[in-house]
Coordinates of C-alpha atoms in Angstrom, one line a residue:
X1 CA 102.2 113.0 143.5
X2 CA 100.8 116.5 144.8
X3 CA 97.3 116.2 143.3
X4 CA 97.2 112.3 145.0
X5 CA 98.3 113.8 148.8
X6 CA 95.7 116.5 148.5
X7 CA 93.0 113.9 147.3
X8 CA 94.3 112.0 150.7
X9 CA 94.4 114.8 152.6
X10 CA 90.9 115.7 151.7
X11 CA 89.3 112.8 152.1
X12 CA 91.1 112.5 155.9
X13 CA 89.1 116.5 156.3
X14 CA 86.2 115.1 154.8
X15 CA 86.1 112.0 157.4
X16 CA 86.6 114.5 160.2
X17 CA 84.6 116.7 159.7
X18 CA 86.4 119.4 158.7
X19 CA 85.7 119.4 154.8
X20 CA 82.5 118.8 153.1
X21 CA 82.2 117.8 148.9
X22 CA 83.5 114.9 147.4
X23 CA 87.6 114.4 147.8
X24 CA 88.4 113.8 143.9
X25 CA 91.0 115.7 141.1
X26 CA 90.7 115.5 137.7
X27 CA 94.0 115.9 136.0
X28 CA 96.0 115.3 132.4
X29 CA 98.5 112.4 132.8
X30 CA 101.6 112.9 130.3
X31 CA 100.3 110.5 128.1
X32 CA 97.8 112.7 127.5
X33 CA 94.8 110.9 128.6
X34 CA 92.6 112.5 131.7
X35 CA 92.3 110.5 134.7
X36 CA 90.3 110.7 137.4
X37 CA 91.3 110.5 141.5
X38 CA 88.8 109.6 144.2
X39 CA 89.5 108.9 148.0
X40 CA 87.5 108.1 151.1
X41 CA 88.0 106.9 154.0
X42 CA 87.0 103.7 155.2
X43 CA 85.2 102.2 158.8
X44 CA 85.9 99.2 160.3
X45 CA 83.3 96.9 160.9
X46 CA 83.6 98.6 165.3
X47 CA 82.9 101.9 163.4
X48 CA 87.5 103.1 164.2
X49 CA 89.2 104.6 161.6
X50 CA 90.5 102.4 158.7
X51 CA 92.4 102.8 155.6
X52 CA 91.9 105.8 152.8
X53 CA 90.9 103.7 150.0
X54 CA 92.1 105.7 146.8
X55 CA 91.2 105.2 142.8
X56 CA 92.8 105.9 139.9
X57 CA 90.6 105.3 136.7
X58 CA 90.6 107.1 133.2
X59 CA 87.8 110.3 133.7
X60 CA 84.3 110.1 131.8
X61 CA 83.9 113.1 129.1
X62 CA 81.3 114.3 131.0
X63 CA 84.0 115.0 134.1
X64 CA 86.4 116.8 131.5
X65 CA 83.7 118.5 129.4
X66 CA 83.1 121.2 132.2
X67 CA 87.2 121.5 131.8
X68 CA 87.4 121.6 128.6
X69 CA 84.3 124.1 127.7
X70 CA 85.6 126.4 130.2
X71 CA 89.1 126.7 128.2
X72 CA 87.0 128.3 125.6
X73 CA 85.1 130.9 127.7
X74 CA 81.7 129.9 126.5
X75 CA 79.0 132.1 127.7
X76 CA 76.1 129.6 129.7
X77 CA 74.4 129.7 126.9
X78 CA 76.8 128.9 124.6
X79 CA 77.5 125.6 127.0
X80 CA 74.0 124.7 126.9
X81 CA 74.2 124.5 123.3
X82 CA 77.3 123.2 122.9
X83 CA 75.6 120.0 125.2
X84 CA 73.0 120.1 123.0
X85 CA 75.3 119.5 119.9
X86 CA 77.3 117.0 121.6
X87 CA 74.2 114.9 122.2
X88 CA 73.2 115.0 118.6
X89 CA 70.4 117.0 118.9
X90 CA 69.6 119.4 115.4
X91 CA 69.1 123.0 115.8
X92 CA 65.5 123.0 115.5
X93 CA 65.5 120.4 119.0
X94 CA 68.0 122.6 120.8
X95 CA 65.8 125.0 119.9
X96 CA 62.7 123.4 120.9
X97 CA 64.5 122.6 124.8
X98 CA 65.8 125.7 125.1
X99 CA 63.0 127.5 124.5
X100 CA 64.7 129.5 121.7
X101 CA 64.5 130.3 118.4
X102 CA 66.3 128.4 115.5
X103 CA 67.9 131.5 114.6
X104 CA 69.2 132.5 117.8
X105 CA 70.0 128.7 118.5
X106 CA 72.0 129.3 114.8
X107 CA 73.6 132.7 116.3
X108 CA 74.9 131.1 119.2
X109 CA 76.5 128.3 117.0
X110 CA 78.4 130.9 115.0
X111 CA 79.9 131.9 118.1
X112 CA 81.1 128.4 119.6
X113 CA 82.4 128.1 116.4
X114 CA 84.4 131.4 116.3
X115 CA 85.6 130.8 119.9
X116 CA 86.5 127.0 119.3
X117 CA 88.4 127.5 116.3
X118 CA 85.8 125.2 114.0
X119 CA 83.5 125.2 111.0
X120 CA 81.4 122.9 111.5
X121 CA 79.7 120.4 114.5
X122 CA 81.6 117.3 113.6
X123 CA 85.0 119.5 113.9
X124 CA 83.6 121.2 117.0
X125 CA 82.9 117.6 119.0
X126 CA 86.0 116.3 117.6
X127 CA 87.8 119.4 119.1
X128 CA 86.4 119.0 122.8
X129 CA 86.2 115.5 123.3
X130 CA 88.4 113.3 120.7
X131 CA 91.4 115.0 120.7
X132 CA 91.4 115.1 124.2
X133 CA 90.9 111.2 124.1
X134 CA 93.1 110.9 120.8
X135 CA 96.2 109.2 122.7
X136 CA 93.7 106.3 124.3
X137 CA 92.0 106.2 120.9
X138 CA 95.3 105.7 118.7
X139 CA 97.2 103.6 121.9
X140 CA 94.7 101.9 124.3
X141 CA 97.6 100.8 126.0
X142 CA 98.8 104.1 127.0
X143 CA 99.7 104.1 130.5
X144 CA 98.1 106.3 133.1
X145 CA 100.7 105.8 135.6
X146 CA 102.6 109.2 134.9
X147 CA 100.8 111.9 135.3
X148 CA 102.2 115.7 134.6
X149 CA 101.4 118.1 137.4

């Protein structure tokens, strides 16, 4: 419930004034599954205050990536390349974008891969985004109602 409050109470900041960004939490609900928390505050149509409106929906990899990457300590670099991988790209076209060499672009891989735990790009996407989505994959039904602070 702590996370949900703050989001609230940020939102209320936000509204006034007080606060400026976006009033949102990622977090990993005990079923495993990352969710996502959002909350503004409404207007009514004379312009008063209204109601906080608040949403709970299951987070996009791309909200949890930065999370996830970061567990790792991957150098900038390494995060761009990482990207990269995700996206299907082959070294020589990470390469190519990142104005680096195939070699160094290789280099950089053999690091991920020693930080990450892997062998190989399959294992390394399957380690930063399936497992993290491996309960919703194996039970879509899994609820997102309790969340583990």
């Amino acid at each position: 419930m702590t996370p949900v409050l703050a989001v609230v109470a940020r939102a209320a900041a936000v509204h006034e004034g007080r606060d400026r960004g976006p009033a949102a939490a990622r977090l990993r609900a005990v079923s495993g599954r990352w969710i996502s928390i959002h909350a503004s505050c409404l207007r009514q149509p004379n312009g008063r205050p209204g109601p906080t409106a608040l949403t709970i929906e299951p987070a996009k990899s791309a909200q949890i990536a930065p999370i996830i990457v970061e567990t790792y300590c991957l150098t900038v670099r390494e995060q761009e390349i990482t990207r990269a991988v995700a996206r299907g790209l082959s070294n020589q076209e990470i390469a190519a974008e990142l104005f680096l060499s195939p070699h160094t672009v290789r280099d950089h891989l053999k690091a991920v891969f020693a930080k990450v735990g892997v062998g190989s790009r399959g294992e390394l996407v399957a380690k930063l985004f399936a497992e993290h989505y491996g309960p919703a994959l194996h039970d879509p039904a899994a609820a997102i109602t309790h969340v583990q602070y």
